[in-house]
Amino acid sequence: MVRRYKTLADGRRQILGFSIPGDWIASSLGEEFSFSADAVDAVRAYSFTRDSVIALLVGQPEVLARFHDLAHAELAAAEEHMLLLGRRRSEEKIACFLLTMRERWARLGKRSVTVHLPMCRRDIADYLGVSMETVSRTLARFARDGIILLVPEGVRLLDTGSLEQLSGLEVSTK
């Protein structure tokens, strides 16, 4: 897993996202990246030059369409993250995070009640815009309430219905 982040002049950090196997770390074709990235656990990464990616996109319309889909998915995820940061309460943020990570791992064929979370609590806090203590307290409360079980490799989801309810997620196009 790779964490993508920006650090402010005063040292505060915002985690922009976590890349899992199969993700593009950056789909921008710009000259420079606008963020930093580092590995949270073991990673195999491939690097492509800007020119080679452009040549591939120009020469293969189906790859261009897939690249467009990736960019659209990144934009949609960024919009959801803005909503999460700006309007969701702490417990909603943490419930959303757990459900989203479960969904992302499942897309890789890793369907499990255990959500693999190799990042530390500080990383989760910096991603969700809450304190590390809030992450720890909320996860402990979810565990006490029988919604999750904290395990060495992450979190085991015991009651996804309650977690979905706590997340505040609802289907809406408004």
Short mmCIF file of N, CA and C in Angstrom, two decimals:
data_model
loop_
_atom_site.label_atom_id
_atom_site.label_comp_id
_atom_site.label_asym_id
_atom_site.label_seq_id
_atom_site.Cartn_x
_atom_site.Cartn_y
_atom_site.Cartn_z
N MET A 1 0.85 -1.17 0.00
CA MET A 1 0.00 0.00 0.00
C MET A 1 0.90 1.24 0.00
N VAL A 2 0.46 2.25 -0.72
CA VAL A 2 1.17 3.52 -0.81
C VAL A 2 0.27 4.63 -0.28
N ARG A 3 0.83 5.50 0.55
CA ARG A 3 0.06 6.67 1.00
C ARG A 3 0.51 7.87 0.18
N ARG A 4 -0.47 8.63 -0.29
CA ARG A 4 -0.20 9.86 -1.05
C ARG A 4 -0.58 11.02 -0.14
N TYR A 5 0.30 12.03 -0.05
CA TYR A 5 0.05 13.09 0.92
C TYR A 5 0.68 14.41 0.51
N LYS A 6 0.22 15.46 1.18
CA LYS A 6 0.83 16.79 1.09
C LYS A 6 1.14 17.24 2.50
N THR A 7 2.26 17.93 2.65
CA THR A 7 2.65 18.47 3.95
C THR A 7 2.65 19.99 3.86
N LEU A 8 1.98 20.62 4.82
CA LEU A 8 1.94 22.08 4.86
C LEU A 8 3.24 22.63 5.43
N ALA A 9 3.46 23.91 5.25
CA ALA A 9 4.70 24.56 5.71
C ALA A 9 4.93 24.37 7.20
N ASP A 10 3.84 24.29 7.99
CA ASP A 10 3.98 24.14 9.44
C ASP A 10 4.11 22.68 9.88
N GLY A 11 4.19 21.76 8.92
CA GLY A 11 4.40 20.36 9.25
C GLY A 11 3.14 19.51 9.29
N ARG A 12 1.97 20.14 9.27
CA ARG A 12 0.74 19.34 9.24
C ARG A 12 0.65 18.60 7.91
N ARG A 13 0.08 17.40 7.98
CA ARG A 13 0.03 16.53 6.81
C ARG A 13 -1.42 16.16 6.51
N GLN A 14 -1.76 16.15 5.23
CA GLN A 14 -3.05 15.63 4.79
C GLN A 14 -2.77 14.44 3.90
N ILE A 15 -3.27 13.28 4.31
CA ILE A 15 -3.17 12.10 3.46
C ILE A 15 -4.26 12.26 2.40
N LEU A 16 -3.87 12.21 1.15
CA LEU A 16 -4.80 12.37 0.04
C LEU A 16 -5.47 11.05 -0.32
N GLY A 17 -4.79 9.96 -0.07
CA GLY A 17 -5.37 8.67 -0.39
C GLY A 17 -4.37 7.55 -0.17
N PHE A 18 -4.88 6.34 -0.26
CA PHE A 18 -4.07 5.13 -0.13
C PHE A 18 -4.21 4.33 -1.41
N SER A 19 -3.11 4.01 -2.04
CA SER A 19 -3.13 3.21 -3.26
C SER A 19 -2.89 1.76 -2.91
N ILE A 20 -3.72 0.89 -3.47
CA ILE A 20 -3.59 -0.54 -3.23
C ILE A 20 -3.14 -1.21 -4.53
N PRO A 21 -2.78 -2.48 -4.50
CA PRO A 21 -2.32 -3.13 -5.73
C PRO A 21 -3.27 -2.91 -6.90
N GLY A 22 -2.68 -2.57 -8.04
CA GLY A 22 -3.47 -2.33 -9.25
C GLY A 22 -3.81 -0.87 -9.48
N ASP A 23 -3.66 -0.03 -8.45
CA ASP A 23 -3.96 1.40 -8.61
C ASP A 23 -2.82 2.10 -9.33
N TRP A 24 -3.18 3.12 -10.08
CA TRP A 24 -2.19 4.07 -10.59
C TRP A 24 -1.91 5.01 -9.43
N ILE A 25 -0.66 5.27 -9.17
CA ILE A 25 -0.32 6.23 -8.11
C ILE A 25 -0.69 7.62 -8.56
N ALA A 26 -0.47 7.91 -9.84
CA ALA A 26 -0.82 9.22 -10.39
C ALA A 26 -1.19 9.03 -11.85
N SER A 27 -2.36 9.54 -12.21
CA SER A 27 -2.77 9.45 -13.61
C SER A 27 -2.60 10.78 -14.33
N SER A 28 -2.02 11.74 -13.65
CA SER A 28 -1.79 13.04 -14.26
C SER A 28 -0.70 12.95 -15.31
N LEU A 29 -0.89 13.65 -16.39
CA LEU A 29 0.14 13.69 -17.42
C LEU A 29 0.96 14.97 -17.31
N GLY A 30 0.84 15.66 -16.19
CA GLY A 30 1.60 16.88 -15.97
C GLY A 30 3.08 16.59 -15.81
N GLU A 31 3.86 17.63 -15.85
CA GLU A 31 5.32 17.50 -15.74
C GLU A 31 5.76 17.09 -14.33
N GLU A 32 5.06 17.59 -13.31
CA GLU A 32 5.43 17.31 -11.92
C GLU A 32 4.22 16.82 -11.15
N PHE A 33 4.49 16.06 -10.11
CA PHE A 33 3.41 15.61 -9.24
C PHE A 33 3.15 16.67 -8.19
N SER A 34 1.91 16.76 -7.77
CA SER A 34 1.53 17.78 -6.79
C SER A 34 1.50 17.22 -5.37
N PHE A 35 2.01 16.01 -5.19
CA PHE A 35 1.97 15.37 -3.87
C PHE A 35 3.19 14.47 -3.70
N SER A 36 3.37 14.00 -2.48
CA SER A 36 4.42 13.03 -2.18
C SER A 36 3.77 11.67 -1.96
N ALA A 37 4.56 10.62 -2.05
CA ALA A 37 4.04 9.27 -1.83
C ALA A 37 5.14 8.42 -1.23
N ASP A 38 4.73 7.50 -0.34
CA ASP A 38 5.68 6.52 0.17
C ASP A 38 4.94 5.24 0.53
N ALA A 39 5.72 4.17 0.64
CA ALA A 39 5.14 2.85 0.89
C ALA A 39 4.80 2.68 2.36
N VAL A 40 3.63 2.10 2.60
CA VAL A 40 3.20 1.76 3.96
C VAL A 40 3.64 0.33 4.28
N ASP A 41 3.62 -0.53 3.28
CA ASP A 41 4.11 -1.90 3.42
C ASP A 41 4.79 -2.29 2.11
N ALA A 42 5.05 -3.55 1.89
CA ALA A 42 5.77 -3.99 0.69
C ALA A 42 4.99 -3.60 -0.57
N VAL A 43 5.71 -3.03 -1.52
CA VAL A 43 5.08 -2.50 -2.74
C VAL A 43 5.92 -2.91 -3.95
N ARG A 44 5.24 -3.23 -5.02
CA ARG A 44 5.90 -3.40 -6.32
C ARG A 44 5.34 -2.30 -7.20
N ALA A 45 6.20 -1.41 -7.65
CA ALA A 45 5.75 -0.27 -8.45
C ALA A 45 6.44 -0.28 -9.81
N TYR A 46 5.72 0.22 -10.79
CA TYR A 46 6.25 0.35 -12.14
C TYR A 46 6.20 1.81 -12.52
N SER A 47 7.21 2.25 -13.25
CA SER A 47 7.30 3.64 -13.66
C SER A 47 7.23 3.73 -15.17
N PHE A 48 6.47 4.69 -15.66
CA PHE A 48 6.34 4.92 -17.09
C PHE A 48 6.65 6.38 -17.38
N THR A 49 7.36 6.63 -18.46
CA THR A 49 7.62 8.02 -18.83
C THR A 49 6.33 8.64 -19.35
N ARG A 50 6.25 9.93 -19.21
CA ARG A 50 5.09 10.67 -19.71
C ARG A 50 4.90 10.41 -21.20
N ASP A 51 5.98 10.48 -21.96
CA ASP A 51 5.90 10.30 -23.41
C ASP A 51 5.42 8.90 -23.79
N SER A 52 5.86 7.88 -23.05
CA SER A 52 5.42 6.51 -23.38
C SER A 52 3.93 6.33 -23.08
N VAL A 53 3.44 6.95 -22.03
CA VAL A 53 2.01 6.87 -21.71
C VAL A 53 1.20 7.59 -22.79
N ILE A 54 1.64 8.77 -23.18
CA ILE A 54 0.93 9.52 -24.23
C ILE A 54 0.91 8.73 -25.53
N ALA A 55 2.04 8.13 -25.90
CA ALA A 55 2.09 7.33 -27.12
C ALA A 55 1.12 6.16 -27.05
N LEU A 56 1.05 5.52 -25.91
CA LEU A 56 0.12 4.40 -25.73
C LEU A 56 -1.33 4.87 -25.86
N LEU A 57 -1.64 6.01 -25.24
CA LEU A 57 -3.01 6.53 -25.29
C LEU A 57 -3.41 6.94 -26.70
N VAL A 58 -2.49 7.54 -27.43
CA VAL A 58 -2.77 7.98 -28.80
C VAL A 58 -2.92 6.77 -29.73
N GLY A 59 -2.11 5.75 -29.51
CA GLY A 59 -2.11 4.59 -30.40
C GLY A 59 -3.18 3.56 -30.13
N GLN A 60 -3.77 3.59 -28.94
CA GLN A 60 -4.75 2.57 -28.59
C GLN A 60 -5.97 3.20 -27.93
N PRO A 61 -7.01 3.45 -28.70
CA PRO A 61 -8.20 4.12 -28.16
C PRO A 61 -8.83 3.40 -26.97
N GLU A 62 -8.73 2.07 -26.93
CA GLU A 62 -9.32 1.34 -25.80
C GLU A 62 -8.56 1.63 -24.51
N VAL A 63 -7.25 1.84 -24.62
CA VAL A 63 -6.46 2.21 -23.44
C VAL A 63 -6.79 3.64 -23.02
N LEU A 64 -6.97 4.52 -24.01
CA LEU A 64 -7.37 5.90 -23.72
C LEU A 64 -8.71 5.92 -22.99
N ALA A 65 -9.65 5.08 -23.43
CA ALA A 65 -10.96 5.02 -22.77
C ALA A 65 -10.81 4.53 -21.33
N ARG A 66 -9.96 3.55 -21.10
CA ARG A 66 -9.73 3.04 -19.74
C ARG A 66 -9.07 4.10 -18.87
N PHE A 67 -8.12 4.82 -19.45
CA PHE A 67 -7.45 5.90 -18.73
C PHE A 67 -8.46 6.99 -18.35
N HIS A 68 -9.36 7.29 -19.27
CA HIS A 68 -10.43 8.26 -19.00
C HIS A 68 -11.30 7.76 -17.85
N ASP A 69 -11.64 6.49 -17.87
CA ASP A 69 -12.44 5.91 -16.78
C ASP A 69 -11.72 6.03 -15.44
N LEU A 70 -10.41 5.78 -15.45
CA LEU A 70 -9.62 5.91 -14.22
C LEU A 70 -9.64 7.35 -13.70
N ALA A 71 -9.46 8.30 -14.61
CA ALA A 71 -9.47 9.71 -14.22
C ALA A 71 -10.84 10.10 -13.67
N HIS A 72 -11.90 9.61 -14.29
CA HIS A 72 -13.25 9.90 -13.81
C HIS A 72 -13.47 9.29 -12.41
N ALA A 73 -13.00 8.07 -12.20
CA ALA A 73 -13.13 7.43 -10.89
C ALA A 73 -12.35 8.19 -9.83
N GLU A 74 -11.16 8.69 -10.19
CA GLU A 74 -10.37 9.49 -9.24
C GLU A 74 -11.09 10.77 -8.87
N LEU A 75 -11.71 11.42 -9.86
CA LEU A 75 -12.46 12.64 -9.59
C LEU A 75 -13.65 12.36 -8.68
N ALA A 76 -14.39 11.29 -8.96
CA ALA A 76 -15.53 10.92 -8.12
C ALA A 76 -15.09 10.62 -6.69
N ALA A 77 -13.97 9.91 -6.55
CA ALA A 77 -13.45 9.60 -5.21
C ALA A 77 -13.02 10.88 -4.49
N ALA A 78 -12.42 11.81 -5.22
CA ALA A 78 -12.01 13.09 -4.61
C ALA A 78 -13.23 13.88 -4.15
N GLU A 79 -14.30 13.86 -4.93
CA GLU A 79 -15.53 14.55 -4.53
C GLU A 79 -16.11 13.93 -3.27
N GLU A 80 -16.13 12.60 -3.20
CA GLU A 80 -16.62 11.92 -2.00
C GLU A 80 -15.76 12.24 -0.79
N HIS A 81 -14.44 12.32 -1.01
CA HIS A 81 -13.53 12.63 0.09
C HIS A 81 -13.73 14.06 0.59
N MET A 82 -14.00 14.99 -0.33
CA MET A 82 -14.29 16.37 0.09
C MET A 82 -15.53 16.41 0.96
N LEU A 83 -16.56 15.67 0.57
CA LEU A 83 -17.79 15.61 1.37
C LEU A 83 -17.49 15.01 2.74
N LEU A 84 -16.73 13.93 2.76
CA LEU A 84 -16.37 13.28 4.02
C LEU A 84 -15.62 14.26 4.93
N LEU A 85 -14.62 14.95 4.39
CA LEU A 85 -13.82 15.87 5.20
C LEU A 85 -14.65 17.04 5.70
N GLY A 86 -15.52 17.55 4.85
CA GLY A 86 -16.23 18.78 5.18
C GLY A 86 -17.51 18.62 5.96
N ARG A 87 -18.21 17.50 5.80
CA ARG A 87 -19.55 17.41 6.37
C ARG A 87 -19.83 16.20 7.25
N ARG A 88 -19.01 15.20 7.22
CA ARG A 88 -19.32 14.01 8.02
C ARG A 88 -18.74 14.12 9.43
N ARG A 89 -19.49 13.55 10.39
CA ARG A 89 -19.02 13.48 11.77
C ARG A 89 -17.93 12.41 11.87
N SER A 90 -17.18 12.45 12.95
CA SER A 90 -16.03 11.54 13.12
C SER A 90 -16.42 10.07 12.97
N GLU A 91 -17.49 9.64 13.63
CA GLU A 91 -17.85 8.22 13.53
C GLU A 91 -18.29 7.87 12.11
N GLU A 92 -18.93 8.80 11.41
CA GLU A 92 -19.30 8.57 10.02
C GLU A 92 -18.06 8.42 9.15
N LYS A 93 -17.07 9.28 9.40
CA LYS A 93 -15.83 9.22 8.63
C LYS A 93 -15.15 7.86 8.78
N ILE A 94 -15.07 7.39 10.00
CA ILE A 94 -14.37 6.12 10.25
C ILE A 94 -15.15 4.94 9.70
N ALA A 95 -16.48 4.96 9.85
CA ALA A 95 -17.31 3.90 9.28
C ALA A 95 -17.21 3.90 7.76
N CYS A 96 -17.27 5.07 7.14
CA CYS A 96 -17.11 5.18 5.68
C CYS A 96 -15.76 4.64 5.23
N PHE A 97 -14.72 5.01 5.96
CA PHE A 97 -13.37 4.56 5.62
C PHE A 97 -13.29 3.03 5.63
N LEU A 98 -13.80 2.40 6.68
CA LEU A 98 -13.75 0.94 6.78
C LEU A 98 -14.53 0.28 5.64
N LEU A 99 -15.72 0.79 5.36
CA LEU A 99 -16.54 0.22 4.29
C LEU A 99 -15.89 0.42 2.92
N THR A 100 -15.32 1.59 2.70
CA THR A 100 -14.67 1.88 1.42
C THR A 100 -13.45 1.00 1.22
N MET A 101 -12.64 0.84 2.27
CA MET A 101 -11.46 -0.03 2.15
C MET A 101 -11.89 -1.48 1.90
N ARG A 102 -12.95 -1.93 2.56
CA ARG A 102 -13.44 -3.29 2.31
C ARG A 102 -13.84 -3.45 0.84
N GLU A 103 -14.53 -2.45 0.31
CA GLU A 103 -14.97 -2.49 -1.08
C GLU A 103 -13.78 -2.49 -2.05
N ARG A 104 -12.79 -1.67 -1.76
CA ARG A 104 -11.61 -1.59 -2.64
C ARG A 104 -10.85 -2.92 -2.66
N TRP A 105 -10.65 -3.53 -1.49
CA TRP A 105 -9.95 -4.82 -1.45
C TRP A 105 -10.79 -5.89 -2.15
N ALA A 106 -12.12 -5.83 -2.00
CA ALA A 106 -12.99 -6.82 -2.63
C ALA A 106 -12.88 -6.76 -4.15
N ARG A 107 -12.70 -5.56 -4.71
CA ARG A 107 -12.54 -5.42 -6.16
C ARG A 107 -11.29 -6.14 -6.67
N LEU A 108 -10.34 -6.38 -5.78
CA LEU A 108 -9.13 -7.12 -6.15
C LEU A 108 -9.33 -8.63 -5.96
N GLY A 109 -10.54 -9.01 -5.61
CA GLY A 109 -10.82 -10.42 -5.36
C GLY A 109 -10.50 -10.85 -3.95
N LYS A 110 -10.22 -9.90 -3.08
CA LYS A 110 -9.89 -10.21 -1.69
C LYS A 110 -11.11 -9.97 -0.81
N ARG A 111 -12.14 -10.77 -1.07
CA ARG A 111 -13.36 -10.66 -0.27
C ARG A 111 -13.13 -11.35 1.07
N SER A 112 -13.31 -10.58 2.11
CA SER A 112 -13.04 -11.10 3.45
C SER A 112 -13.76 -10.21 4.44
N VAL A 113 -14.07 -10.75 5.60
CA VAL A 113 -14.63 -9.92 6.66
C VAL A 113 -13.53 -9.11 7.33
N THR A 114 -12.27 -9.47 7.06
CA THR A 114 -11.15 -8.71 7.62
C THR A 114 -10.66 -7.70 6.59
N VAL A 115 -10.66 -6.44 6.99
CA VAL A 115 -10.18 -5.36 6.12
C VAL A 115 -8.71 -5.14 6.44
N HIS A 116 -7.87 -5.36 5.45
CA HIS A 116 -6.41 -5.19 5.60
C HIS A 116 -6.10 -3.70 5.73
N LEU A 117 -5.52 -3.31 6.86
CA LEU A 117 -5.17 -1.91 7.12
C LEU A 117 -3.72 -1.84 7.60
N PRO A 118 -2.76 -1.81 6.68
CA PRO A 118 -1.36 -1.77 7.09
C PRO A 118 -0.90 -0.40 7.59
N MET A 119 -1.70 0.62 7.36
CA MET A 119 -1.30 1.96 7.79
C MET A 119 -1.53 2.13 9.29
N CYS A 120 -0.85 3.12 9.88
CA CYS A 120 -1.00 3.37 11.31
C CYS A 120 -2.21 4.28 11.57
N ARG A 121 -2.60 4.38 12.83
CA ARG A 121 -3.74 5.22 13.22
C ARG A 121 -3.52 6.68 12.81
N ARG A 122 -2.28 7.15 12.90
CA ARG A 122 -1.96 8.53 12.50
C ARG A 122 -2.29 8.74 11.02
N ASP A 123 -1.96 7.77 10.18
CA ASP A 123 -2.27 7.88 8.75
C ASP A 123 -3.78 7.96 8.52
N ILE A 124 -4.52 7.10 9.21
CA ILE A 124 -5.98 7.12 9.08
C ILE A 124 -6.52 8.48 9.52
N ALA A 125 -6.02 8.98 10.64
CA ALA A 125 -6.45 10.29 11.15
C ALA A 125 -6.15 11.39 10.15
N ASP A 126 -4.95 11.38 9.58
CA ASP A 126 -4.56 12.41 8.62
C ASP A 126 -5.35 12.30 7.32
N TYR A 127 -5.85 11.14 7.01
CA TYR A 127 -6.70 10.95 5.83
C TYR A 127 -8.11 11.47 6.09
N LEU A 128 -8.61 11.23 7.30
CA LEU A 128 -9.99 11.57 7.63
C LEU A 128 -10.16 12.97 8.23
N GLY A 129 -9.05 13.64 8.53
CA GLY A 129 -9.15 14.98 9.10
C GLY A 129 -9.62 14.98 10.54
N VAL A 130 -9.22 13.96 11.29
CA VAL A 130 -9.55 13.87 12.72
C VAL A 130 -8.25 13.59 13.47
N SER A 131 -8.33 13.57 14.79
CA SER A 131 -7.13 13.27 15.58
C SER A 131 -6.91 11.76 15.66
N MET A 132 -5.67 11.39 15.93
CA MET A 132 -5.34 9.98 16.11
C MET A 132 -6.13 9.40 17.28
N GLU A 133 -6.32 10.20 18.32
CA GLU A 133 -7.08 9.75 19.49
C GLU A 133 -8.53 9.46 19.11
N THR A 134 -9.10 10.29 18.24
CA THR A 134 -10.47 10.07 17.79
C THR A 134 -10.58 8.75 17.03
N VAL A 135 -9.61 8.47 16.18
CA VAL A 135 -9.61 7.19 15.45
C VAL A 135 -9.55 6.04 16.45
N SER A 136 -8.63 6.10 17.40
CA SER A 136 -8.48 5.01 18.38
C SER A 136 -9.73 4.84 19.24
N ARG A 137 -10.28 5.95 19.74
CA ARG A 137 -11.50 5.88 20.57
C ARG A 137 -12.68 5.31 19.79
N THR A 138 -12.84 5.77 18.55
CA THR A 138 -13.98 5.32 17.76
C THR A 138 -13.85 3.85 17.40
N LEU A 139 -12.66 3.41 17.00
CA LEU A 139 -12.47 1.99 16.71
C LEU A 139 -12.71 1.15 17.97
N ALA A 140 -12.23 1.62 19.12
CA ALA A 140 -12.45 0.90 20.38
C ALA A 140 -13.94 0.82 20.70
N ARG A 141 -14.67 1.90 20.46
CA ARG A 141 -16.12 1.90 20.72
C ARG A 141 -16.83 0.95 19.76
N PHE A 142 -16.46 0.98 18.47
CA PHE A 142 -17.04 0.04 17.51
C PHE A 142 -16.78 -1.40 17.96
N ALA A 143 -15.59 -1.66 18.50
CA ALA A 143 -15.24 -3.01 18.98
C ALA A 143 -16.08 -3.38 20.20
N ARG A 144 -16.21 -2.44 21.16
CA ARG A 144 -17.03 -2.70 22.36
C ARG A 144 -18.48 -2.99 21.98
N ASP A 145 -18.96 -2.30 20.94
CA ASP A 145 -20.35 -2.47 20.51
C ASP A 145 -20.55 -3.70 19.63
N GLY A 146 -19.48 -4.47 19.40
CA GLY A 146 -19.58 -5.70 18.62
C GLY A 146 -19.70 -5.49 17.12
N ILE A 147 -19.34 -4.30 16.64
CA ILE A 147 -19.44 -3.99 15.22
C ILE A 147 -18.19 -4.45 14.47
N ILE A 148 -17.04 -4.33 15.13
CA ILE A 148 -15.76 -4.75 14.55
C ILE A 148 -14.96 -5.51 15.59
N LEU A 149 -13.93 -6.16 15.12
CA LEU A 149 -12.94 -6.78 15.99
C LEU A 149 -11.58 -6.31 15.49
N LEU A 150 -10.80 -5.72 16.38
CA LEU A 150 -9.46 -5.27 16.00
C LEU A 150 -8.53 -6.47 15.98
N VAL A 151 -7.87 -6.70 14.85
CA VAL A 151 -6.96 -7.82 14.68
C VAL A 151 -5.62 -7.27 14.18
N PRO A 152 -4.53 -8.03 14.32
CA PRO A 152 -3.21 -7.50 13.95
C PRO A 152 -3.12 -6.95 12.52
N GLU A 153 -3.79 -7.61 11.57
CA GLU A 153 -3.67 -7.17 10.17
C GLU A 153 -4.67 -6.09 9.77
N GLY A 154 -5.56 -5.71 10.69
CA GLY A 154 -6.54 -4.68 10.36
C GLY A 154 -7.76 -4.74 11.25
N VAL A 155 -8.92 -4.80 10.61
CA VAL A 155 -10.19 -4.79 11.33
C VAL A 155 -11.10 -5.85 10.73
N ARG A 156 -11.68 -6.68 11.58
CA ARG A 156 -12.66 -7.66 11.14
C ARG A 156 -14.05 -7.06 11.31
N LEU A 157 -14.81 -7.01 10.23
CA LEU A 157 -16.15 -6.44 10.26
C LEU A 157 -17.13 -7.52 10.72
N LEU A 158 -17.74 -7.30 11.88
CA LEU A 158 -18.67 -8.28 12.45
C LEU A 158 -20.12 -7.94 12.14
N ASP A 159 -20.43 -6.65 12.03
CA ASP A 159 -21.80 -6.19 11.81
C ASP A 159 -21.79 -5.07 10.78
N THR A 160 -21.74 -5.47 9.49
CA THR A 160 -21.65 -4.46 8.44
C THR A 160 -22.92 -3.62 8.34
N GLY A 161 -24.06 -4.18 8.72
CA GLY A 161 -25.30 -3.41 8.71
C GLY A 161 -25.22 -2.22 9.64
N SER A 162 -24.73 -2.45 10.86
CA SER A 162 -24.56 -1.34 11.80
C SER A 162 -23.53 -0.35 11.30
N LEU A 163 -22.46 -0.86 10.72
CA LEU A 163 -21.41 0.02 10.19
C LEU A 163 -21.96 0.88 9.05
N GLU A 164 -22.77 0.29 8.18
CA GLU A 164 -23.39 1.05 7.09
C GLU A 164 -24.32 2.12 7.65
N GLN A 165 -25.07 1.78 8.69
CA GLN A 165 -25.96 2.76 9.31
C GLN A 165 -25.15 3.90 9.95
N LEU A 166 -24.08 3.56 10.64
CA LEU A 166 -23.22 4.57 11.27
C LEU A 166 -22.53 5.47 10.25
N SER A 167 -22.30 4.94 9.05
CA SER A 167 -21.57 5.70 8.03
C SER A 167 -22.36 6.90 7.52
N GLY A 168 -23.68 6.84 7.66
CA GLY A 168 -24.49 7.93 7.14
C GLY A 168 -24.59 7.93 5.63
N LEU A 169 -24.10 6.87 5.00
CA LEU A 169 -24.16 6.79 3.54
C LEU A 169 -25.60 6.56 3.10
N GLU A 170 -25.99 7.29 2.09
CA GLU A 170 -27.30 7.07 1.51
C GLU A 170 -27.20 7.32 0.02
N VAL A 171 -28.07 6.67 -0.72
CA VAL A 171 -28.05 6.84 -2.17
C VAL A 171 -28.78 8.13 -2.50
N SER A 172 -28.04 9.05 -3.11
CA SER A 172 -28.62 10.34 -3.46
C SER A 172 -27.84 10.93 -4.61
N THR A 173 -28.54 11.57 -5.53
CA THR A 173 -27.88 12.25 -6.64
C THR A 173 -28.00 13.75 -6.50
N LYS A 174 -28.53 14.20 -5.37
CA LYS A 174 -28.71 15.64 -5.15
C LYS A 174 -27.43 16.32 -4.79
#
